[in-house]
Coordinates of C-alpha atoms in Angstrom, one line a residue:
M134 CA 102.6 86.6 143.9
A135 CA 103.9 88.0 141.0
R136 CA 108.1 88.3 141.0
E137 CA 108.9 91.6 141.6
I138 CA 110.4 93.4 138.3
S139 CA 112.5 96.5 139.6
T140 CA 115.2 96.5 136.8
V141 CA 114.6 96.2 133.1
G142 CA 116.4 95.8 130.2
V143 CA 116.0 97.1 126.4
V144 CA 117.8 96.2 123.6
G145 CA 117.6 98.4 120.4
L146 CA 117.2 102.1 121.2
G147 CA 115.5 103.0 117.7
T148 CA 112.3 104.7 117.7
M149 CA 110.0 102.0 119.5
G150 CA 112.9 100.8 121.4
A151 CA 113.5 104.6 123.0
G152 CA 109.6 104.7 123.6
I153 CA 109.7 101.6 125.4
V154 CA 112.7 102.6 128.2
E155 CA 110.7 106.1 128.3
V156 CA 107.4 103.7 129.2
F157 CA 109.5 101.9 132.0
A158 CA 111.5 105.0 133.2
R159 CA 108.2 106.9 133.6
N160 CA 107.1 104.2 135.7
G161 CA 109.7 104.0 138.2
I162 CA 111.6 101.4 136.7
D163 CA 115.2 101.2 136.4
V164 CA 116.3 100.6 132.9
L165 CA 119.5 99.5 131.1
A166 CA 119.0 100.8 127.3
V167 CA 121.8 98.9 125.3
E168 CA 122.8 99.2 122.1
V169 CA 125.5 97.8 119.6
S170 CA 128.0 100.7 119.6
D171 CA 128.4 104.4 120.3
A172 CA 126.8 106.5 117.8
A173 CA 123.7 104.1 118.3
L174 CA 123.7 104.8 121.5
E175 CA 123.9 108.3 120.9
R176 CA 121.5 108.1 118.2
G177 CA 118.8 106.5 120.9
R178 CA 119.6 108.8 123.8
S179 CA 118.8 111.8 121.5
T180 CA 115.6 110.0 120.4
L181 CA 114.5 109.3 124.1
V182 CA 115.7 113.3 125.2
G183 CA 114.0 114.6 122.5
S184 CA 110.6 112.8 123.2
T185 CA 110.8 113.9 127.3
D186 CA 111.4 117.4 126.2
R187 CA 108.8 117.5 123.5
A188 CA 106.2 116.4 126.5
V189 CA 107.8 118.7 129.0
A190 CA 107.0 121.2 126.0
K191 CA 103.6 120.3 125.6
G192 CA 102.8 120.4 129.3
K193 CA 102.2 117.0 129.8
L194 CA 105.6 115.9 131.8
D195 CA 106.7 118.4 134.2
P196 CA 110.5 119.3 134.2
A197 CA 111.4 117.0 137.5
D198 CA 109.4 114.0 136.7
R199 CA 111.6 114.4 133.0
D200 CA 114.7 114.5 135.0
A201 CA 113.6 111.9 137.4
L202 CA 112.5 109.5 134.6
L203 CA 116.4 110.2 133.1
S204 CA 118.2 109.4 136.1
R205 CA 116.7 106.5 136.4
I206 CA 117.9 105.0 132.8
S207 CA 121.6 103.7 132.4
F208 CA 122.8 104.0 128.4
E209 CA 125.2 100.9 128.2
V210 CA 127.0 99.6 125.1
G211 CA 127.1 96.0 125.1
L212 CA 124.6 92.9 126.2
G213 CA 127.1 92.5 129.0
A214 CA 124.9 95.4 131.2
L215 CA 122.3 93.0 131.2
R216 CA 123.6 90.1 133.6
D217 CA 121.3 91.7 136.3
A218 CA 118.5 92.5 134.4
D219 CA 114.8 90.4 135.6
L220 CA 113.4 91.2 132.6
V221 CA 115.1 92.0 128.8
I222 CA 113.2 93.1 126.1
E223 CA 114.6 93.5 122.9
A224 CA 113.4 96.1 119.8
V225 CA 115.7 95.3 116.9
P226 CA 114.9 95.0 113.5
E227 CA 112.3 92.6 112.7
Q228 CA 114.5 89.7 111.3
L229 CA 114.0 86.2 112.4
D230 CA 117.7 85.2 112.4
L231 CA 118.8 88.5 114.1
K232 CA 116.4 88.2 116.9
R233 CA 117.3 84.2 117.0
R234 CA 121.1 85.0 117.5
L235 CA 120.2 87.9 119.8
F236 CA 118.4 85.6 122.4
A237 CA 120.8 82.9 122.6
E238 CA 123.4 85.5 123.4
L239 CA 121.0 86.9 126.3
D240 CA 120.4 83.5 127.3
R241 CA 124.2 82.8 128.2
V242 CA 124.7 86.4 129.6
C243 CA 121.3 87.2 131.7
K244 CA 120.7 85.9 135.1
P245 CA 118.9 82.4 135.3
T246 CA 115.6 83.7 136.6
A247 CA 115.4 86.4 133.9
I248 CA 112.1 87.0 131.5
L249 CA 113.5 87.3 127.9
A250 CA 110.8 89.3 125.7
T251 CA 110.8 90.0 122.0
N252 CA 108.7 93.2 120.4
T253 CA 108.0 91.4 117.5
S254 CA 105.3 92.5 115.5
S255 CA 104.9 89.7 113.4
L256 CA 107.4 87.0 114.0
S257 CA 107.4 83.6 115.2
V258 CA 108.0 84.0 119.5
T259 CA 108.4 80.2 119.5
E260 CA 111.0 80.3 116.8
I261 CA 112.8 82.9 118.8
S262 CA 112.6 81.0 122.0
V263 CA 113.6 78.1 121.0
A264 CA 117.5 79.5 120.2
T265 CA 117.5 79.6 123.8
Q266 CA 117.8 77.0 126.8
R267 CA 115.2 78.5 128.5
P268 CA 112.1 78.9 126.0
N269 CA 109.6 79.0 129.0
Q270 CA 110.6 82.1 129.8
V271 CA 110.5 83.7 126.4
I272 CA 107.5 85.4 126.0
G273 CA 106.2 88.6 123.6
I274 CA 105.3 91.9 124.8
H275 CA 104.1 93.5 121.8
F276 CA 104.3 97.5 122.1
F277 CA 102.7 100.1 119.8
N278 CA 104.3 103.1 118.7
P279 CA 104.6 105.4 120.4
A280 CA 105.1 103.4 123.0
P281 CA 104.6 106.2 125.3
I282 CA 101.4 107.4 124.2
M283 CA 99.4 104.1 122.8
R284 CA 97.8 102.2 125.9
L285 CA 97.7 98.7 124.3
V286 CA 100.1 95.8 124.8
E287 CA 100.1 92.6 123.3
V288 CA 101.3 89.7 125.5
V289 CA 102.3 86.7 123.7
R290 CA 102.6 83.7 125.0
T291 CA 103.8 80.3 123.1
V292 CA 102.9 76.5 124.1
V293 CA 106.0 76.2 126.2
T294 CA 105.6 79.5 128.4
A295 CA 105.1 79.4 131.8
P296 CA 102.3 80.5 133.7
E297 CA 103.7 82.3 136.1
V298 CA 105.9 84.4 133.2
V299 CA 102.6 85.5 131.6
A300 CA 101.2 86.2 134.9
D301 CA 104.3 88.1 135.6
V302 CA 104.1 90.1 132.5
E303 CA 100.2 91.0 132.8
A304 CA 100.9 92.1 136.1
L305 CA 103.6 94.6 135.1
C306 CA 101.5 95.8 131.9
A307 CA 99.1 97.0 134.4
R308 CA 102.0 98.5 136.6
L309 CA 102.9 100.6 133.4
G310 CA 99.3 101.5 133.1
K311 CA 98.7 99.4 129.7
V312 CA 95.7 97.1 128.5
D313 CA 96.9 94.1 127.7
V314 CA 95.4 91.6 125.5
T315 CA 97.2 88.1 126.1
I316 CA 97.4 85.7 123.0
N317 CA 98.8 82.5 121.4
D318 CA 102.0 83.1 119.1
R319 CA 100.0 83.2 115.7
A320 CA 101.2 85.6 112.4
G321 CA 100.3 89.0 113.1
F322 CA 98.8 88.1 116.9
I323 CA 95.4 90.4 116.7
A324 CA 95.8 93.8 115.7
N325 CA 98.4 93.4 112.8
A326 CA 96.6 90.1 111.5
L327 CA 93.5 92.6 111.3
L328 CA 95.2 95.7 110.3
F329 CA 97.6 94.6 107.3
G330 CA 94.9 92.7 105.4
Y331 CA 93.3 95.9 105.3
L332 CA 96.1 98.0 104.3
N333 CA 97.1 95.5 101.2
H334 CA 93.9 95.7 100.1
A335 CA 93.8 99.6 100.0
V336 CA 97.3 99.1 98.1
T337 CA 95.9 96.9 95.5
M338 CA 92.5 99.6 95.3
Y339 CA 95.1 102.3 94.5
E340 CA 97.4 99.8 92.0
A341 CA 94.4 99.2 90.1
R342 CA 93.9 103.0 89.6
Y343 CA 90.3 102.5 91.3
A344 CA 90.1 105.4 93.1
S345 CA 92.8 108.2 93.8
R346 CA 95.3 107.8 96.9
E347 CA 93.6 110.7 98.8
D348 CA 90.3 109.5 98.1
I349 CA 91.3 106.2 99.5
D350 CA 92.5 107.5 102.4
A351 CA 90.2 110.4 103.0
A352 CA 86.9 107.7 102.2
M353 CA 88.4 105.8 105.5
K354 CA 89.1 108.6 107.7
L355 CA 85.8 110.3 107.0
G356 CA 83.7 107.2 106.2
C357 CA 85.1 105.3 109.4
G358 CA 86.6 107.5 111.7
L359 CA 90.0 106.0 111.5
P360 CA 93.3 108.3 112.7
M361 CA 94.6 108.0 109.2
G362 CA 94.1 106.7 105.6
P363 CA 95.6 103.1 104.8
L364 CA 98.1 104.9 102.5
A365 CA 99.2 107.4 104.8
L366 CA 99.6 105.0 107.5
M367 CA 101.9 103.2 105.3
D368 CA 103.9 105.7 104.7
L369 CA 103.9 106.1 108.5
I370 CA 104.7 102.5 109.4
G371 CA 107.0 102.4 106.3
L372 CA 106.9 100.0 103.2
D373 CA 109.9 97.9 104.1
T374 CA 108.8 97.4 107.6
A375 CA 105.0 96.7 105.9
Y376 CA 106.6 94.1 103.5
E377 CA 108.5 92.3 106.2
I378 CA 105.1 92.0 108.2
L379 CA 103.1 90.9 105.5
D380 CA 105.7 88.5 103.7
T381 CA 105.8 86.9 107.4
M382 CA 102.3 86.9 108.0
Y383 CA 101.7 85.2 104.3
R384 CA 104.1 82.5 104.9
R385 CA 103.1 81.8 108.5
G386 CA 99.5 82.2 108.5
G387 CA 98.3 79.6 105.8
R388 CA 99.5 81.6 102.6
D389 CA 96.4 83.6 102.7
R390 CA 96.9 85.6 99.2
R391 CA 95.2 88.7 100.9
H392 CA 98.3 88.9 102.7
A393 CA 100.8 88.0 99.9
P394 CA 102.5 91.9 99.7
A395 CA 101.1 93.8 96.8
P396 CA 103.2 93.9 94.1
L397 CA 103.3 97.9 94.2
V398 CA 104.9 97.2 97.6
K399 CA 107.8 95.3 96.7
Q400 CA 108.7 97.6 93.4
M401 CA 108.5 100.9 95.9
V402 CA 110.7 98.6 98.4
T403 CA 113.2 98.3 95.6
A404 CA 113.4 101.9 94.5
G405 CA 113.6 103.1 97.9
L406 CA 110.2 104.9 98.5
L407 CA 109.8 103.5 102.4
G408 CA 107.6 106.3 103.2
R409 CA 108.1 109.3 105.5
K410 CA 111.7 107.9 106.4
S411 CA 112.7 108.2 102.9
G412 CA 111.0 111.3 102.1
R413 CA 108.7 109.5 100.0
G414 CA 106.4 106.7 99.7
F415 CA 102.6 106.7 98.5
Y416 CA 102.8 110.7 99.3
T417 CA 105.9 113.5 98.9
Y418 CA 107.3 114.5 102.1
E419 CA 109.1 117.7 103.1
K420 CA 112.3 115.8 103.8
P421 CA 112.9 112.7 104.8
G422 CA 111.3 112.0 108.5
S423 CA 108.8 114.6 107.9
P424 CA 105.1 114.6 108.7
V425 CA 105.1 117.5 105.9
L426 CA 103.2 116.6 102.8
V427 CA 104.4 118.6 99.5
P428 CA 102.5 118.3 96.3
D429 CA 103.7 116.0 93.7
E430 CA 102.8 114.9 90.3
E431 CA 100.0 113.0 91.6
T432 CA 98.2 115.9 93.9
P433 CA 94.8 116.7 92.4
T434 CA 94.9 120.5 90.6
A435 CA 92.3 122.9 91.7
T436 CA 90.4 122.7 88.5
E437 CA 90.4 118.8 89.4
S438 CA 89.4 119.5 93.1
A439 CA 86.6 121.9 92.0
A440 CA 85.2 119.3 89.1
A441 CA 82.7 122.0 88.0
D442 CA 83.7 121.7 84.0
G443 CA 80.3 120.6 82.5
A444 CA 78.5 120.5 85.5
R445 CA 74.5 121.2 84.9
G446 CA 73.0 123.7 87.1
I447 CA 71.1 122.3 89.8
A448 CA 68.0 123.8 91.8
T449 CA 65.7 121.1 92.8
V450 CA 66.1 118.2 94.3
G451 CA 63.8 115.2 94.5
V452 CA 64.7 112.7 97.4
V453 CA 62.6 109.3 97.3
G454 CA 62.5 107.7 100.7
S455 CA 60.9 107.3 104.1
G456 CA 63.8 106.3 106.3
T457 CA 66.5 107.4 108.1
M458 CA 69.0 108.2 105.3
A459 CA 66.1 110.0 103.2
T460 CA 65.5 111.5 106.0
G461 CA 69.1 113.0 107.0
I462 CA 69.4 114.1 102.8
I463 CA 66.7 115.9 103.0
E464 CA 67.8 117.9 105.7
V465 CA 71.5 118.3 104.0
F466 CA 69.9 119.5 100.5
A467 CA 67.6 121.9 102.0
K468 CA 70.0 123.6 104.6
A469 CA 72.7 123.8 101.5
G470 CA 69.8 126.0 99.8
Y471 CA 68.5 123.4 97.8
E472 CA 64.4 123.4 96.7
V473 CA 63.7 119.8 97.8
V474 CA 61.1 117.9 96.8
S475 CA 60.2 115.0 99.1
V476 CA 58.3 112.0 98.1
T477 CA 57.2 108.9 100.2
R478 CA 54.6 106.3 100.2
G479 CA 51.5 107.7 101.5
A480 CA 50.3 111.4 103.4
E481 CA 50.8 109.2 107.0
K482 CA 54.7 108.7 105.7
S483 CA 55.6 112.3 104.4
A484 CA 54.2 113.3 107.9
R485 CA 56.4 111.4 109.5
V486 CA 59.5 112.5 107.5
C487 CA 58.2 116.1 108.2
E488 CA 58.1 115.8 111.7
A489 CA 61.6 113.8 111.9
V490 CA 63.4 117.1 109.8
K491 CA 61.5 119.3 112.1
R492 CA 63.1 117.4 115.1
S493 CA 66.7 117.1 113.7
L494 CA 66.5 121.2 112.7
D495 CA 65.6 121.8 116.0
K496 CA 68.3 120.1 117.8
G497 CA 70.6 121.9 114.9
V498 CA 69.1 125.3 116.9
V499 CA 69.2 124.2 120.3
R500 CA 72.9 123.0 119.6
G501 CA 73.9 126.4 118.2
R502 CA 74.7 125.1 114.6
L503 CA 71.5 126.7 113.0
T504 CA 69.6 130.0 113.7
E505 CA 66.0 130.1 113.9
E506 CA 65.5 132.0 111.0
E507 CA 68.1 129.1 109.0
R508 CA 65.6 126.4 110.4
D509 CA 63.0 128.0 109.1
A510 CA 64.6 129.1 105.6
A511 CA 65.5 125.0 105.0
L512 CA 62.0 123.9 106.2
G513 CA 60.1 126.7 103.6
R514 CA 62.3 125.0 100.6
V515 CA 60.7 121.7 101.5
S516 CA 57.6 120.6 99.9
W517 CA 56.0 117.2 100.7
S518 CA 54.8 114.4 98.4
A519 CA 53.1 111.3 97.9
T520 CA 53.9 110.7 94.4
L521 CA 56.3 110.5 91.7
E522 CA 55.1 112.7 89.3
H523 CA 55.9 115.5 91.7
L524 CA 59.3 115.1 90.6
A525 CA 59.0 116.0 86.6
D526 CA 60.9 119.3 87.2
A527 CA 63.6 118.1 89.5
D528 CA 67.4 118.4 88.1
L529 CA 68.6 115.8 90.1
V530 CA 66.3 112.9 92.1
V531 CA 68.1 111.1 95.0
E532 CA 66.7 107.8 96.2
A533 CA 66.9 106.0 99.3
V534 CA 64.5 103.5 99.4
V535 CA 65.0 99.9 100.9
E536 CA 68.2 98.1 99.7
E537 CA 66.4 95.7 97.3
L538 CA 67.5 95.5 94.0
S539 CA 64.1 94.8 92.7
V540 CA 62.5 97.6 94.4
K541 CA 65.3 100.1 93.3
Q542 CA 65.1 99.0 89.4
A543 CA 61.6 99.2 89.7
L544 CA 61.4 102.9 91.0
F545 CA 64.3 104.3 88.7
A546 CA 62.0 102.6 85.6
A547 CA 59.3 105.1 86.9
L548 CA 61.9 107.9 87.3
D549 CA 62.7 107.2 84.1
E550 CA 59.0 107.7 82.8
I551 CA 58.4 110.7 84.7
C552 CA 61.5 112.9 85.2
K553 CA 62.1 115.3 82.3
P554 CA 65.4 114.6 79.9
G555 CA 68.8 115.6 81.3
V556 CA 68.0 115.1 85.0
V557 CA 70.7 113.4 87.3
L558 CA 69.2 110.2 88.7
A559 CA 71.2 109.1 91.9
T560 CA 70.8 106.1 94.2
T561 CA 72.5 105.7 97.6
T562 CA 72.8 102.4 97.9
S563 CA 76.0 101.5 99.4
S564 CA 76.4 97.8 98.4
L565 CA 74.1 97.0 95.3
P566 CA 75.6 97.2 91.5
V567 CA 74.6 101.0 90.3
I568 CA 74.4 99.9 86.7
Q569 CA 71.5 97.6 87.4
C570 CA 70.3 100.4 88.7
A571 CA 71.1 102.6 85.4
M572 CA 69.9 99.6 83.0
A573 CA 66.6 99.9 84.0
T574 CA 66.3 103.0 82.6
Q575 CA 66.6 104.3 79.0
R576 CA 69.0 106.9 80.1
P577 CA 71.6 104.8 81.9
A578 CA 74.3 108.0 80.8
D579 CA 72.5 110.0 83.8
V580 CA 72.6 107.8 86.6
V581 CA 75.4 107.9 89.4
G582 CA 75.7 106.7 92.7
L583 CA 75.9 109.4 95.6
H584 CA 76.4 107.3 99.1
F585 CA 75.6 109.1 101.8
F586 CA 76.9 108.1 105.3
N587 CA 74.4 108.1 108.3
P588 CA 73.8 110.0 109.6
A589 CA 73.7 112.4 106.4
P590 CA 73.8 115.8 108.3
A591 CA 76.6 114.8 110.0
M592 CA 78.6 112.9 108.0
S593 CA 81.1 115.1 105.3
L594 CA 81.7 112.2 103.1
V595 CA 79.8 111.0 100.1
E596 CA 80.8 108.4 97.5
V597 CA 80.6 109.5 94.0
V598 CA 80.1 106.3 91.7
H599 CA 80.1 106.4 88.3
T600 CA 79.3 103.2 86.1
I601 CA 80.8 102.5 82.8
R602 CA 77.9 104.2 81.0
T603 CA 77.7 107.4 83.2
S604 CA 78.6 110.7 81.2
A605 CA 81.1 112.9 81.8
R606 CA 78.6 115.5 82.7
A607 CA 76.7 113.6 85.1
L608 CA 79.6 112.6 87.0
A609 CA 80.9 116.4 86.8
T610 CA 77.2 117.1 88.1
A611 CA 77.5 114.9 90.9
R612 CA 80.8 116.1 92.1
A613 CA 79.7 120.0 91.8
V614 CA 76.6 118.7 93.8
V615 CA 78.3 117.3 96.5
A616 CA 80.9 119.9 96.8
A617 CA 78.2 122.9 97.1
L618 CA 76.8 120.4 100.3
G619 CA 80.4 121.0 101.8
K620 CA 80.5 117.8 101.8
T621 CA 83.9 115.8 100.7
G622 CA 83.6 113.6 97.6
V623 CA 85.3 110.4 96.9
V624 CA 85.3 109.7 93.3
C625 CA 85.3 105.5 92.7
A626 CA 83.8 102.9 89.9
D627 CA 80.6 101.0 90.3
R628 CA 82.2 97.8 92.2
A629 CA 81.4 96.0 95.4
G630 CA 81.2 97.9 98.1
F631 CA 82.8 100.8 96.4
V632 CA 85.5 102.1 98.8
V633 CA 84.6 102.3 102.4
N634 CA 82.7 98.7 102.6
A635 CA 85.0 97.4 100.3
L636 CA 87.9 97.8 103.0
L637 CA 85.7 98.1 106.2
F638 CA 83.8 94.5 106.0
P639 CA 86.6 92.3 104.9
Y640 CA 88.3 93.6 108.1
L641 CA 85.2 93.1 110.3
N642 CA 84.9 89.4 108.6
D643 CA 88.3 88.6 109.6
A644 CA 87.6 89.8 113.5
V645 CA 84.8 87.5 113.1
R646 CA 86.5 84.6 111.5
M647 CA 89.4 85.3 114.9
L648 CA 86.5 85.1 117.4
E649 CA 85.4 81.9 115.8
A650 CA 88.6 80.0 115.9
S651 CA 88.8 80.9 119.8
Y652 CA 92.1 83.0 119.2
S653 CA 90.7 85.7 121.1
T654 CA 87.8 87.4 123.1
A655 CA 85.7 89.7 121.4
D656 CA 86.8 92.1 124.1
D657 CA 90.5 91.8 123.7
I658 CA 90.0 92.1 119.6
D659 CA 88.0 95.2 120.3
N660 CA 90.4 96.7 122.6
A661 CA 93.4 95.5 120.2
M662 CA 92.0 97.6 117.6
K663 CA 90.9 100.9 119.8
L664 CA 94.0 101.2 121.6
G665 CA 96.8 99.4 119.7
C666 CA 95.2 101.1 116.3
G667 CA 93.6 104.2 117.3
Y668 CA 90.0 103.2 115.8
P669 CA 87.3 104.8 117.4
M670 CA 85.4 101.6 117.6
G671 CA 86.0 97.3 117.7
P672 CA 84.9 95.5 115.0
F673 CA 82.5 93.6 117.1
E674 CA 81.1 97.0 118.6
L675 CA 80.5 98.1 114.7
L676 CA 79.2 94.9 113.6
D677 CA 75.9 95.7 116.8
V678 CA 75.9 99.2 115.6
V679 CA 75.3 98.4 111.7
G680 CA 73.3 95.3 112.2
L681 CA 75.1 91.2 111.6
D682 CA 72.4 91.2 108.9
V683 CA 73.2 94.2 107.0
S684 CA 76.9 93.5 107.5
L685 CA 75.9 89.9 106.0
A686 CA 74.6 90.9 102.9
I687 CA 77.0 93.5 102.3
Q688 CA 80.3 90.9 102.6
R689 CA 77.9 88.5 100.5
E690 CA 78.0 90.8 97.8
L691 CA 81.4 91.4 98.1
Y692 CA 82.4 87.5 97.4
L693 CA 80.1 87.3 94.8
E694 CA 81.6 90.3 92.9
L695 CA 85.1 89.2 93.8
R696 CA 85.1 85.9 94.2
E697 CA 88.0 86.2 97.1
P698 CA 88.0 82.9 98.9
G699 CA 88.9 84.9 102.4
F700 CA 86.1 87.3 101.5
A701 CA 83.5 84.6 101.8
P702 CA 81.2 85.2 105.4
A703 CA 82.3 84.0 108.4
P704 CA 80.2 80.9 109.1
L705 CA 79.7 82.3 112.9
L706 CA 78.1 85.8 111.1
E707 CA 75.9 83.7 109.1
H708 CA 74.9 81.6 111.9
L709 CA 74.3 84.7 114.6
V710 CA 72.0 85.8 112.0
T711 CA 69.7 82.8 111.2
A712 CA 69.6 83.0 114.7
G713 CA 68.0 86.6 115.1
Y714 CA 70.8 88.0 117.1
L715 CA 71.1 91.2 114.8
G716 CA 72.9 93.6 117.1
R717 CA 71.6 96.4 119.1
K718 CA 68.4 96.7 117.1
A719 CA 67.5 92.9 118.3
G720 CA 68.9 93.4 121.9
R721 CA 72.0 90.9 121.1
G722 CA 74.6 90.5 118.6
F723 CA 77.9 89.9 119.3
R724 CA 76.9 91.0 123.0
D725 CA 74.4 91.2 124.9
H726 CA 72.5 94.9 125.0
T727 CA 69.2 94.0 126.8
S728 CA 70.4 95.0 130.1
R729 CA 72.1 98.1 128.8

């Protein structure tokens, strides 16, 4: 039987602490809210009252329930108020010495049966626990911000945490309506260990001027469905907080250099550019604490956004390929008013592609996204062919054939012979070097990457990739075409993974390594990223959808080009591919899909 926890103490009433107080009080638990001074206590009270008032204004909390919630909270100065608490959780700044001193004092003040918990997101719970005479009653309870909304709680046990303490806390999380994942004490736990490597990688990408801050953030929001781009998220978290978490993970986590804070982060912290709370970080805000962005010297101008200067006129587009991606790209161009020439290998494949495009357009009509007239007009713009020679007059040719370099190179060599001078030749590759396709032609200045995302008609992102040989005019043309399609184009150089895959797949690989090390289960890792970080899918759900063989191929390309040891494909991923467990398409990947 779990012990009855009727009174909870919360030490530290910043944003996180106040949110934790609200969570407990919302669920009928009496809370002792403690700060070090009257001024800090009043700030915490104001934060809490403001949060509950906003919930009432939005209709998410009844005024009577708000009043009942606030009546359960006692605001106190000093730790002496916690002497009778059943559980005390601290939410003070992320400094090990501070937390150890606090726990030593809590050990002295609190009753012998009290559970002592830390809300740390990255520090060692074990190192905190040994500051007490009761390390077996110390545990990590890591809430996510904002605590009243985010459903995930990481329950972190040390090697000496008593099993009954873990059970009591798990039962408490269920009572709070939270989803808990119970894990051992390791740097970053689940969510931060996976999240901050990705965030740090995004900073290094921006620091190297590989892509603009807006393009990096747009790529991850539109390409992966994330609630925020990585640089905007760093601003929200606070660059000083992010630096401390990364530095702690680097020192505690085997000194993986991907967790070594990017030099730019330290420079920005030193300069006081801490993100939203200081009014400026990677972006500039209306005032400190405001989420409202204001233009600064890096904000793209209207001219830059339009990207039409020097662009060639495009009237006819050729699309080579017969797969899902080619079918979607044909539909996208036809709906946007372009004349499209679809080229496949053989009349039978052309007929299949034609039928697939018709089915998709018919669905658009049924769902009210297209009129019958618009559907018929789009179909009327497409001509179907089984020979490349019909692309002789195209202004833009987009290839969407199999992801094999030799096949693409042979196709580009053939297009070079057939297509008129000045045509822009584009590859939709997601991982292969665009320059190697370009150099198969005698016109590398006219070759770009146009990486559409699947399904192309629904996904609004296109990565526009330029090589060191791509001309300014070809790039301007590609950007203008993407804009004319109603898509968001993000511009980047020709490097393995471009923006999205370069940031996404190392994160997925890290998740596989975490599972491989038996640190947590696939279900708990997926829940941690969905509920703790707002990701639309967990890493193992996503890997099974993408295909483990595709994921492995992309990860290998990243590793071969960047030579980052941490990017080496996880052995478990390689073993599953070897065994034929490729994900949903094979019926089994990280999960069994045969019975679903």
